[in-house]
Amino acid sequence: MFARVTHVRAKPGKLDEVVALYQEAVIPLLEQQDGFHSTFLLTDPASGKGMSITLWDSDAARLAGDSNGFLLQQVMKVAPMLAAAPIPEGYIALGAV
């Protein structure tokens, strides 16, 4: 399993909008991506910080979103509500304990 963790920081008062957009517009499109497994959105309402964790069946599936423009399209949807540019990182998911 492979993961993309994207760190975000919402503008003041915009975190609820970011969460709603993720649930309504991003998740349905993620579910259509080849190799997509699951996603989590973690937020800290006090600071406006959050992170999206997406899990993929292969590193190639995770990276496909970078090369085909999918990741950029999703970032552009939420960018007006963010205080800083999102920071995506790739990881190998070793399993749960």
PDB file of N, CA and C in Angstrom:
ATOM      1  N   MET A   1       0.843  -1.164   0.000  1.00  0.00           N
ATOM      2  CA  MET A   1       0.000   0.000   0.000  1.00  0.00           C
ATOM      3  C   MET A   1       0.897   1.239   0.000  1.00  0.00           C
ATOM      4  N   PHE A   2       0.459   2.255  -0.717  1.00  0.00           N
ATOM      5  CA  PHE A   2       1.218   3.504  -0.821  1.00  0.00           C
ATOM      6  C   PHE A   2       0.312   4.669  -0.458  1.00  0.00           C
ATOM      7  N   ALA A   3       0.882   5.704   0.142  1.00  0.00           N
ATOM      8  CA  ALA A   3       0.085   6.823   0.632  1.00  0.00           C
ATOM      9  C   ALA A   3       0.600   8.148   0.092  1.00  0.00           C
ATOM     10  N   ARG A   4      -0.344   9.056  -0.098  1.00  0.00           N
ATOM     11  CA  ARG A   4      -0.003  10.461  -0.338  1.00  0.00           C
ATOM     12  C   ARG A   4      -0.595  11.216   0.845  1.00  0.00           C
ATOM     13  N   VAL A   5       0.242  11.996   1.521  1.00  0.00           N
ATOM     14  CA  VAL A   5      -0.199  12.840   2.616  1.00  0.00           C
ATOM     15  C   VAL A   5      -0.035  14.278   2.145  1.00  0.00           C
ATOM     16  N   THR A   6      -1.142  15.005   2.135  1.00  0.00           N
ATOM     17  CA  THR A   6      -1.103  16.397   1.690  1.00  0.00           C
ATOM     18  C   THR A   6      -1.485  17.284   2.865  1.00  0.00           C
ATOM     19  N   HIS A   7      -0.528  18.118   3.279  1.00  0.00           N
ATOM     20  CA  HIS A   7      -0.737  19.036   4.394  1.00  0.00           C
ATOM     21  C   HIS A   7      -1.327  20.337   3.869  1.00  0.00           C
ATOM     22  N   VAL A   8      -2.366  20.839   4.563  1.00  0.00           N
ATOM     23  CA  VAL A   8      -2.997  22.093   4.167  1.00  0.00           C
ATOM     24  C   VAL A   8      -3.214  22.971   5.398  1.00  0.00           C
ATOM     25  N   ARG A   9      -3.381  24.260   5.141  1.00  0.00           N
ATOM     26  CA  ARG A   9      -3.766  25.210   6.191  1.00  0.00           C
ATOM     27  C   ARG A   9      -4.809  26.134   5.593  1.00  0.00           C
ATOM     28  N   ALA A  10      -6.006  26.072   6.127  1.00  0.00           N
ATOM     29  CA  ALA A  10      -7.114  26.868   5.608  1.00  0.00           C
ATOM     30  C   ALA A  10      -7.008  28.313   6.080  1.00  0.00           C
ATOM     31  N   LYS A  11      -7.542  29.212   5.275  1.00  0.00           N
ATOM     32  CA  LYS A  11      -7.677  30.602   5.706  1.00  0.00           C
ATOM     33  C   LYS A  11      -8.637  30.628   6.891  1.00  0.00           C
ATOM     34  N   PRO A  12      -8.528  31.640   7.746  1.00  0.00           N
ATOM     35  CA  PRO A  12      -9.445  31.720   8.891  1.00  0.00           C
ATOM     36  C   PRO A  12     -10.911  31.644   8.451  1.00  0.00           C
ATOM     37  N   GLY A  13     -11.659  30.786   9.121  1.00  0.00           N
ATOM     38  CA  GLY A  13     -13.080  30.625   8.840  1.00  0.00           C
ATOM     39  C   GLY A  13     -13.410  29.796   7.615  1.00  0.00           C
ATOM     40  N   LYS A  14     -12.413  29.207   6.945  1.00  0.00           N
ATOM     41  CA  LYS A  14     -12.650  28.470   5.703  1.00  0.00           C
ATOM     42  C   LYS A  14     -12.529  26.960   5.838  1.00  0.00           C
ATOM     43  N   LEU A  15     -12.165  26.461   7.021  1.00  0.00           N
ATOM     44  CA  LEU A  15     -11.925  25.021   7.157  1.00  0.00           C
ATOM     45  C   LEU A  15     -13.176  24.202   6.856  1.00  0.00           C
ATOM     46  N   ASP A  16     -14.334  24.658   7.316  1.00  0.00           N
ATOM     47  CA  ASP A  16     -15.564  23.917   7.036  1.00  0.00           C
ATOM     48  C   ASP A  16     -15.831  23.823   5.536  1.00  0.00           C
ATOM     49  N   GLU A  17     -15.520  24.891   4.789  1.00  0.00           N
ATOM     50  CA  GLU A  17     -15.691  24.865   3.335  1.00  0.00           C
ATOM     51  C   GLU A  17     -14.723  23.890   2.675  1.00  0.00           C
ATOM     52  N   VAL A  18     -13.503  23.847   3.177  1.00  0.00           N
ATOM     53  CA  VAL A  18     -12.512  22.901   2.656  1.00  0.00           C
ATOM     54  C   VAL A  18     -13.005  21.472   2.861  1.00  0.00           C
ATOM     55  N   VAL A  19     -13.494  21.175   4.057  1.00  0.00           N
ATOM     56  CA  VAL A  19     -13.988  19.829   4.371  1.00  0.00           C
ATOM     57  C   VAL A  19     -15.168  19.476   3.475  1.00  0.00           C
ATOM     58  N   ALA A  20     -16.108  20.388   3.318  1.00  0.00           N
ATOM     59  CA  ALA A  20     -17.286  20.125   2.480  1.00  0.00           C
ATOM     60  C   ALA A  20     -16.886  19.876   1.035  1.00  0.00           C
ATOM     61  N   LEU A  21     -15.974  20.675   0.509  1.00  0.00           N
ATOM     62  CA  LEU A  21     -15.521  20.492  -0.864  1.00  0.00           C
ATOM     63  C   LEU A  21     -14.831  19.144  -1.031  1.00  0.00           C
ATOM     64  N   TYR A  22     -14.013  18.766  -0.066  1.00  0.00           N
ATOM     65  CA  TYR A  22     -13.327  17.473  -0.125  1.00  0.00           C
ATOM     66  C   TYR A  22     -14.337  16.334  -0.172  1.00  0.00           C
ATOM     67  N   GLN A  23     -15.343  16.410   0.705  1.00  0.00           N
ATOM     68  CA  GLN A  23     -16.341  15.347   0.774  1.00  0.00           C
ATOM     69  C   GLN A  23     -17.223  15.297  -0.474  1.00  0.00           C
ATOM     70  N   GLU A  24     -17.619  16.448  -0.972  1.00  0.00           N
ATOM     71  CA  GLU A  24     -18.590  16.503  -2.065  1.00  0.00           C
ATOM     72  C   GLU A  24     -17.977  16.417  -3.458  1.00  0.00           C
ATOM     73  N   ALA A  25     -16.773  16.963  -3.625  1.00  0.00           N
ATOM     74  CA  ALA A  25     -16.202  17.051  -4.972  1.00  0.00           C
ATOM     75  C   ALA A  25     -14.945  16.214  -5.177  1.00  0.00           C
ATOM     76  N   VAL A  26     -14.129  16.074  -4.150  1.00  0.00           N
ATOM     77  CA  VAL A  26     -12.854  15.371  -4.334  1.00  0.00           C
ATOM     78  C   VAL A  26     -13.016  13.860  -4.142  1.00  0.00           C
ATOM     79  N   ILE A  27     -13.667  13.448  -3.056  1.00  0.00           N
ATOM     80  CA  ILE A  27     -13.788  12.010  -2.781  1.00  0.00           C
ATOM     81  C   ILE A  27     -14.449  11.247  -3.930  1.00  0.00           C
ATOM     82  N   PRO A  28     -15.566  11.732  -4.492  1.00  0.00           N
ATOM     83  CA  PRO A  28     -16.170  10.980  -5.603  1.00  0.00           C
ATOM     84  C   PRO A  28     -15.215  10.792  -6.791  1.00  0.00           C
ATOM     85  N   LEU A  29     -14.369  11.779  -7.048  1.00  0.00           N
ATOM     86  CA  LEU A  29     -13.402  11.648  -8.144  1.00  0.00           C
ATOM     87  C   LEU A  29     -12.252  10.718  -7.768  1.00  0.00           C
ATOM     88  N   LEU A  30     -11.818  10.772  -6.508  1.00  0.00           N
ATOM     89  CA  LEU A  30     -10.783   9.842  -6.052  1.00  0.00           C
ATOM     90  C   LEU A  30     -11.239   8.405  -6.246  1.00  0.00           C
ATOM     91  N   GLU A  31     -12.489   8.143  -5.905  1.00  0.00           N
ATOM     92  CA  GLU A  31     -13.021   6.779  -6.003  1.00  0.00           C
ATOM     93  C   GLU A  31     -13.020   6.254  -7.434  1.00  0.00           C
ATOM     94  N   GLN A  32     -12.924   7.123  -8.414  1.00  0.00           N
ATOM     95  CA  GLN A  32     -12.891   6.713  -9.823  1.00  0.00           C
ATOM     96  C   GLN A  32     -11.467   6.475 -10.335  1.00  0.00           C
ATOM     97  N   GLN A  33     -10.455   6.800  -9.534  1.00  0.00           N
ATOM     98  CA  GLN A  33      -9.074   6.675  -9.970  1.00  0.00           C
ATOM     99  C   GLN A  33      -8.598   5.225  -9.854  1.00  0.00           C
ATOM    100  N   ASP A  34      -7.917   4.750 -10.891  1.00  0.00           N
ATOM    101  CA  ASP A  34      -7.352   3.392 -10.860  1.00  0.00           C
ATOM    102  C   ASP A  34      -6.383   3.257  -9.695  1.00  0.00           C
ATOM    103  N   GLY A  35      -6.534   2.196  -8.938  1.00  0.00           N
ATOM    104  CA  GLY A  35      -5.616   1.906  -7.846  1.00  0.00           C
ATOM    105  C   GLY A  35      -5.920   2.626  -6.551  1.00  0.00           C
ATOM    106  N   PHE A  36      -6.969   3.450  -6.520  1.00  0.00           N
ATOM    107  CA  PHE A  36      -7.326   4.152  -5.291  1.00  0.00           C
ATOM    108  C   PHE A  36      -7.894   3.153  -4.290  1.00  0.00           C
ATOM    109  N   HIS A  37      -7.503   3.288  -3.033  1.00  0.00           N
ATOM    110  CA  HIS A  37      -7.969   2.381  -1.991  1.00  0.00           C
ATOM    111  C   HIS A  37      -8.882   3.088  -0.995  1.00  0.00           C
ATOM    112  N   SER A  38      -8.418   4.154  -0.356  1.00  0.00           N
ATOM    113  CA  SER A  38      -9.240   4.874   0.620  1.00  0.00           C
ATOM    114  C   SER A  38      -8.620   6.229   0.932  1.00  0.00           C
ATOM    115  N   THR A  39      -9.373   7.041   1.671  1.00  0.00           N
ATOM    116  CA  THR A  39      -8.882   8.361   2.045  1.00  0.00           C
ATOM    117  C   THR A  39      -9.337   8.729   3.441  1.00  0.00           C
ATOM    118  N   PHE A  40      -8.585   9.604   4.060  1.00  0.00           N
ATOM    119  CA  PHE A  40      -8.904  10.173   5.362  1.00  0.00           C
ATOM    120  C   PHE A  40      -8.607  11.660   5.293  1.00  0.00           C
ATOM    121  N   LEU A  41      -9.425  12.461   5.934  1.00  0.00           N
ATOM    122  CA  LEU A  41      -9.159  13.887   6.051  1.00  0.00           C
ATOM    123  C   LEU A  41      -9.121  14.210   7.537  1.00  0.00           C
ATOM    124  N   LEU A  42      -7.968  14.655   8.010  1.00  0.00           N
ATOM    125  CA  LEU A  42      -7.774  14.983   9.421  1.00  0.00           C
ATOM    126  C   LEU A  42      -7.684  16.496   9.545  1.00  0.00           C
ATOM    127  N   THR A  43      -8.404  17.070  10.511  1.00  0.00           N
ATOM    128  CA  THR A  43      -8.385  18.522  10.660  1.00  0.00           C
ATOM    129  C   THR A  43      -8.209  18.937  12.108  1.00  0.00           C
ATOM    130  N   ASP A  44      -7.667  20.126  12.290  1.00  0.00           N
ATOM    131  CA  ASP A  44      -7.551  20.767  13.597  1.00  0.00           C
ATOM    132  C   ASP A  44      -8.266  22.112  13.481  1.00  0.00           C
ATOM    133  N   PRO A  45      -9.526  22.178  13.909  1.00  0.00           N
ATOM    134  CA  PRO A  45     -10.295  23.417  13.756  1.00  0.00           C
ATOM    135  C   PRO A  45      -9.662  24.630  14.436  1.00  0.00           C
ATOM    136  N   ALA A  46      -8.935  24.424  15.522  1.00  0.00           N
ATOM    137  CA  ALA A  46      -8.329  25.544  16.238  1.00  0.00           C
ATOM    138  C   ALA A  46      -7.265  26.252  15.402  1.00  0.00           C
ATOM    139  N   SER A  47      -6.499  25.490  14.640  1.00  0.00           N
ATOM    140  CA  SER A  47      -5.398  26.079  13.860  1.00  0.00           C
ATOM    141  C   SER A  47      -5.733  26.231  12.378  1.00  0.00           C
ATOM    142  N   GLY A  48      -6.776  25.527  11.913  1.00  0.00           N
ATOM    143  CA  GLY A  48      -7.090  25.547  10.483  1.00  0.00           C
ATOM    144  C   GLY A  48      -6.226  24.590   9.681  1.00  0.00           C
ATOM    145  N   LYS A  49      -5.386  23.821  10.366  1.00  0.00           N
ATOM    146  CA  LYS A  49      -4.520  22.865   9.675  1.00  0.00           C
ATOM    147  C   LYS A  49      -5.264  21.562   9.410  1.00  0.00           C
ATOM    148  N   GLY A  50      -4.838  20.885   8.361  1.00  0.00           N
ATOM    149  CA  GLY A  50      -5.409  19.593   8.055  1.00  0.00           C
ATOM    150  C   GLY A  50      -4.478  18.784   7.189  1.00  0.00           C
ATOM    151  N   MET A  51      -4.818  17.523   7.031  1.00  0.00           N
ATOM    152  CA  MET A  51      -4.063  16.673   6.112  1.00  0.00           C
ATOM    153  C   MET A  51      -5.004  15.666   5.481  1.00  0.00           C
ATOM    154  N   SER A  52      -4.791  15.481   4.207  1.00  0.00           N
ATOM    155  CA  SER A  52      -5.494  14.461   3.452  1.00  0.00           C
ATOM    156  C   SER A  52      -4.545  13.284   3.300  1.00  0.00           C
ATOM    157  N   ILE A  53      -5.037  12.106   3.615  1.00  0.00           N
ATOM    158  CA  ILE A  53      -4.246  10.885   3.432  1.00  0.00           C
ATOM    159  C   ILE A  53      -5.003  10.022   2.432  1.00  0.00           C
ATOM    160  N   THR A  54      -4.373   9.740   1.305  1.00  0.00           N
ATOM    161  CA  THR A  54      -4.977   8.835   0.325  1.00  0.00           C
ATOM    162  C   THR A  54      -4.108   7.591   0.237  1.00  0.00           C
ATOM    163  N   LEU A  55      -4.747   6.443   0.184  1.00  0.00           N
ATOM    164  CA  LEU A  55      -4.044   5.163   0.089  1.00  0.00           C
ATOM    165  C   LEU A  55      -4.273   4.571  -1.291  1.00  0.00           C
ATOM    166  N   TRP A  56      -3.203   4.006  -1.850  1.00  0.00           N
ATOM    167  CA  TRP A  56      -3.195   3.496  -3.220  1.00  0.00           C
ATOM    168  C   TRP A  56      -2.644   2.077  -3.247  1.00  0.00           C
ATOM    169  N   ASP A  57      -3.123   1.289  -4.199  1.00  0.00           N
ATOM    170  CA  ASP A  57      -2.682  -0.099  -4.333  1.00  0.00           C
ATOM    171  C   ASP A  57      -1.224  -0.214  -4.779  1.00  0.00           C
ATOM    172  N   SER A  58      -0.729   0.777  -5.509  1.00  0.00           N
ATOM    173  CA  SER A  58       0.652   0.734  -5.991  1.00  0.00           C
ATOM    174  C   SER A  58       1.217   2.140  -6.035  1.00  0.00           C
ATOM    175  N   ASP A  59       2.534   2.229  -6.058  1.00  0.00           N
ATOM    176  CA  ASP A  59       3.165   3.539  -6.178  1.00  0.00           C
ATOM    177  C   ASP A  59       2.859   4.138  -7.552  1.00  0.00           C
ATOM    178  N   ALA A  60       2.750   3.300  -8.566  1.00  0.00           N
ATOM    179  CA  ALA A  60       2.412   3.790  -9.907  1.00  0.00           C
ATOM    180  C   ALA A  60       1.035   4.447  -9.911  1.00  0.00           C
ATOM    181  N   ALA A  61       0.075   3.862  -9.204  1.00  0.00           N
ATOM    182  CA  ALA A  61      -1.266   4.442  -9.123  1.00  0.00           C
ATOM    183  C   ALA A  61      -1.215   5.786  -8.401  1.00  0.00           C
ATOM    184  N   ARG A  62      -0.448   5.857  -7.330  1.00  0.00           N
ATOM    185  CA  ARG A  62      -0.304   7.117  -6.592  1.00  0.00           C
ATOM    186  C   ARG A  62       0.323   8.197  -7.471  1.00  0.00           C
ATOM    187  N   LEU A  63       1.363   7.835  -8.179  1.00  0.00           N
ATOM    188  CA  LEU A  63       2.076   8.793  -9.019  1.00  0.00           C
ATOM    189  C   LEU A  63       1.297   9.189 -10.266  1.00  0.00           C
ATOM    190  N   ALA A  64       0.367   8.344 -10.702  1.00  0.00           N
ATOM    191  CA  ALA A  64      -0.424   8.669 -11.896  1.00  0.00           C
ATOM    192  C   ALA A  64      -1.187   9.973 -11.701  1.00  0.00           C
ATOM    193  N   GLY A  65      -1.657  10.225 -10.500  1.00  0.00           N
ATOM    194  CA  GLY A  65      -2.368  11.467 -10.224  1.00  0.00           C
ATOM    195  C   GLY A  65      -1.510  12.692 -10.383  1.00  0.00           C
ATOM    196  N   ASP A  66      -0.209  12.536 -10.187  1.00  0.00           N
ATOM    197  CA  ASP A  66       0.720  13.643 -10.408  1.00  0.00           C
ATOM    198  C   ASP A  66       0.903  13.896 -11.898  1.00  0.00           C
ATOM    199  N   SER A  67       1.119  12.831 -12.653  1.00  0.00           N
ATOM    200  CA  SER A  67       1.466  12.982 -14.069  1.00  0.00           C
ATOM    201  C   SER A  67       0.272  13.279 -14.967  1.00  0.00           C
ATOM    202  N   ASN A  68      -0.933  12.840 -14.569  1.00  0.00           N
ATOM    203  CA  ASN A  68      -2.091  13.078 -15.439  1.00  0.00           C
ATOM    204  C   ASN A  68      -2.858  14.350 -15.082  1.00  0.00           C
ATOM    205  N   GLY A  69      -2.378  15.089 -14.089  1.00  0.00           N
ATOM    206  CA  GLY A  69      -2.990  16.354 -13.723  1.00  0.00           C
ATOM    207  C   GLY A  69      -4.103  16.257 -12.697  1.00  0.00           C
ATOM    208  N   PHE A  70      -4.461  15.044 -12.270  1.00  0.00           N
ATOM    209  CA  PHE A  70      -5.559  14.876 -11.321  1.00  0.00           C
ATOM    210  C   PHE A  70      -5.292  15.620 -10.016  1.00  0.00           C
ATOM    211  N   LEU A  71      -4.104  15.446  -9.442  1.00  0.00           N
ATOM    212  CA  LEU A  71      -3.783  16.091  -8.172  1.00  0.00           C
ATOM    213  C   LEU A  71      -3.868  17.611  -8.309  1.00  0.00           C
ATOM    214  N   LEU A  72      -3.315  18.158  -9.364  1.00  0.00           N
ATOM    215  CA  LEU A  72      -3.339  19.603  -9.576  1.00  0.00           C
ATOM    216  C   LEU A  72      -4.768  20.117  -9.706  1.00  0.00           C
ATOM    217  N   GLN A  73      -5.622  19.379 -10.403  1.00  0.00           N
ATOM    218  CA  GLN A  73      -7.027  19.791 -10.550  1.00  0.00           C
ATOM    219  C   GLN A  73      -7.724  19.866  -9.199  1.00  0.00           C
ATOM    220  N   GLN A  74      -7.451  18.914  -8.313  1.00  0.00           N
ATOM    221  CA  GLN A  74      -8.088  18.909  -7.004  1.00  0.00           C
ATOM    222  C   GLN A  74      -7.548  20.043  -6.138  1.00  0.00           C
ATOM    223  N   VAL A  75      -6.252  20.287  -6.227  1.00  0.00           N
ATOM    224  CA  VAL A  75      -5.638  21.374  -5.464  1.00  0.00           C
ATOM    225  C   VAL A  75      -6.217  22.717  -5.900  1.00  0.00           C
ATOM    226  N   MET A  76      -6.436  22.903  -7.191  1.00  0.00           N
ATOM    227  CA  MET A  76      -6.959  24.166  -7.695  1.00  0.00           C
ATOM    228  C   MET A  76      -8.371  24.441  -7.172  1.00  0.00           C
ATOM    229  N   LYS A  77      -9.150  23.402  -6.908  1.00  0.00           N
ATOM    230  CA  LYS A  77     -10.498  23.575  -6.366  1.00  0.00           C
ATOM    231  C   LYS A  77     -10.458  24.202  -4.970  1.00  0.00           C
ATOM    232  N   VAL A  78      -9.513  23.787  -4.175  1.00  0.00           N
ATOM    233  CA  VAL A  78      -9.460  24.202  -2.781  1.00  0.00           C
ATOM    234  C   VAL A  78      -8.504  25.379  -2.555  1.00  0.00           C
ATOM    235  N   ALA A  79      -7.646  25.678  -3.490  1.00  0.00           N
ATOM    236  CA  ALA A  79      -6.609  26.705  -3.327  1.00  0.00           C
ATOM    237  C   ALA A  79      -7.137  28.057  -2.850  1.00  0.00           C
ATOM    238  N   PRO A  80      -8.282  28.548  -3.347  1.00  0.00           N
ATOM    239  CA  PRO A  80      -8.750  29.858  -2.881  1.00  0.00           C
ATOM    240  C   PRO A  80      -9.083  29.904  -1.379  1.00  0.00           C
ATOM    241  N   MET A  81      -9.265  28.748  -0.766  1.00  0.00           N
ATOM    242  CA  MET A  81      -9.614  28.686   0.655  1.00  0.00           C
ATOM    243  C   MET A  81      -8.400  28.433   1.547  1.00  0.00           C
ATOM    244  N   LEU A  82      -7.224  28.308   0.945  1.00  0.00           N
ATOM    245  CA  LEU A  82      -6.017  27.965   1.703  1.00  0.00           C
ATOM    246  C   LEU A  82      -5.151  29.177   1.979  1.00  0.00           C
ATOM    247  N   ALA A  83      -4.498  29.163   3.144  1.00  0.00           N
ATOM    248  CA  ALA A  83      -3.597  30.236   3.542  1.00  0.00           C
ATOM    249  C   ALA A  83      -2.195  30.035   2.972  1.00  0.00           C
ATOM    250  N   ALA A  84      -1.892  28.824   2.545  1.00  0.00           N
ATOM    251  CA  ALA A  84      -0.576  28.495   1.996  1.00  0.00           C
ATOM    252  C   ALA A  84      -0.756  27.363   0.997  1.00  0.00           C
ATOM    253  N   ALA A  85       0.234  27.186   0.151  1.00  0.00           N
ATOM    254  CA  ALA A  85       0.177  26.103  -0.839  1.00  0.00           C
ATOM    255  C   ALA A  85       0.179  24.750  -0.134  1.00  0.00           C
ATOM    256  N   PRO A  86      -0.615  23.791  -0.629  1.00  0.00           N
ATOM    257  CA  PRO A  86      -0.603  22.440  -0.048  1.00  0.00           C
ATOM    258  C   PRO A  86       0.766  21.789  -0.241  1.00  0.00           C
ATOM    259  N   ILE A  87       1.110  20.902   0.665  1.00  0.00           N
ATOM    260  CA  ILE A  87       2.392  20.195   0.595  1.00  0.00           C
ATOM    261  C   ILE A  87       2.108  18.701   0.505  1.00  0.00           C
ATOM    262  N   PRO A  88       2.219  18.119  -0.719  1.00  0.00           N
ATOM    263  CA  PRO A  88       2.007  16.674  -0.855  1.00  0.00           C
ATOM    264  C   PRO A  88       3.318  15.899  -0.646  1.00  0.00           C
ATOM    265  N   GLU A  89       3.203  14.746   0.010  1.00  0.00           N
ATOM    266  CA  GLU A  89       4.343  13.871   0.246  1.00  0.00           C
ATOM    267  C   GLU A  89       3.922  12.433  -0.007  1.00  0.00           C
ATOM    268  N   GLY A  90       4.831  11.612  -0.474  1.00  0.00           N
ATOM    269  CA  GLY A  90       4.548  10.203  -0.715  1.00  0.00           C
ATOM    270  C   GLY A  90       5.188   9.317   0.342  1.00  0.00           C
ATOM    271  N   TYR A  91       4.472   8.246   0.695  1.00  0.00           N
ATOM    272  CA  TYR A  91       4.947   7.314   1.715  1.00  0.00           C
ATOM    273  C   TYR A  91       4.597   5.889   1.317  1.00  0.00           C
ATOM    274  N   ILE A  92       5.313   4.940   1.889  1.00  0.00           N
ATOM    275  CA  ILE A  92       4.948   3.540   1.812  1.00  0.00           C
ATOM    276  C   ILE A  92       4.188   3.214   3.086  1.00  0.00           C
ATOM    277  N   ALA A  93       2.978   2.694   2.954  1.00  0.00           N
ATOM    278  CA  ALA A  93       2.161   2.330   4.106  1.00  0.00           C
ATOM    279  C   ALA A  93       2.471   0.887   4.479  1.00  0.00           C
ATOM    280  N   LEU A  94       3.033   0.685   5.642  1.00  0.00           N
ATOM    281  CA  LEU A  94       3.502  -0.633   6.052  1.00  0.00           C
ATOM    282  C   LEU A  94       2.435  -1.472   6.735  1.00  0.00           C
ATOM    283  N   GLY A  95       1.296  -0.900   7.027  1.00  0.00           N
ATOM    284  CA  GLY A  95       0.208  -1.650   7.643  1.00  0.00           C
ATOM    285  C   GLY A  95      -0.163  -1.101   8.992  1.00  0.00           C
ATOM    286  N   ALA A  96      -1.309  -1.520   9.462  1.00  0.00           N
ATOM    287  CA  ALA A  96      -1.824  -1.038  10.741  1.00  0.00           C
ATOM    288  C   ALA A  96      -1.448  -1.998  11.858  1.00  0.00           C
ATOM    289  N   VAL A  97      -1.394  -1.447  13.059  1.00  0.00           N
ATOM    290  CA  VAL A  97      -1.121  -2.252  14.256  1.00  0.00           C
ATOM    291  C   VAL A  97      -2.344  -2.332  15.120  1.00  0.00           C
TER     292      VAL A  97
END
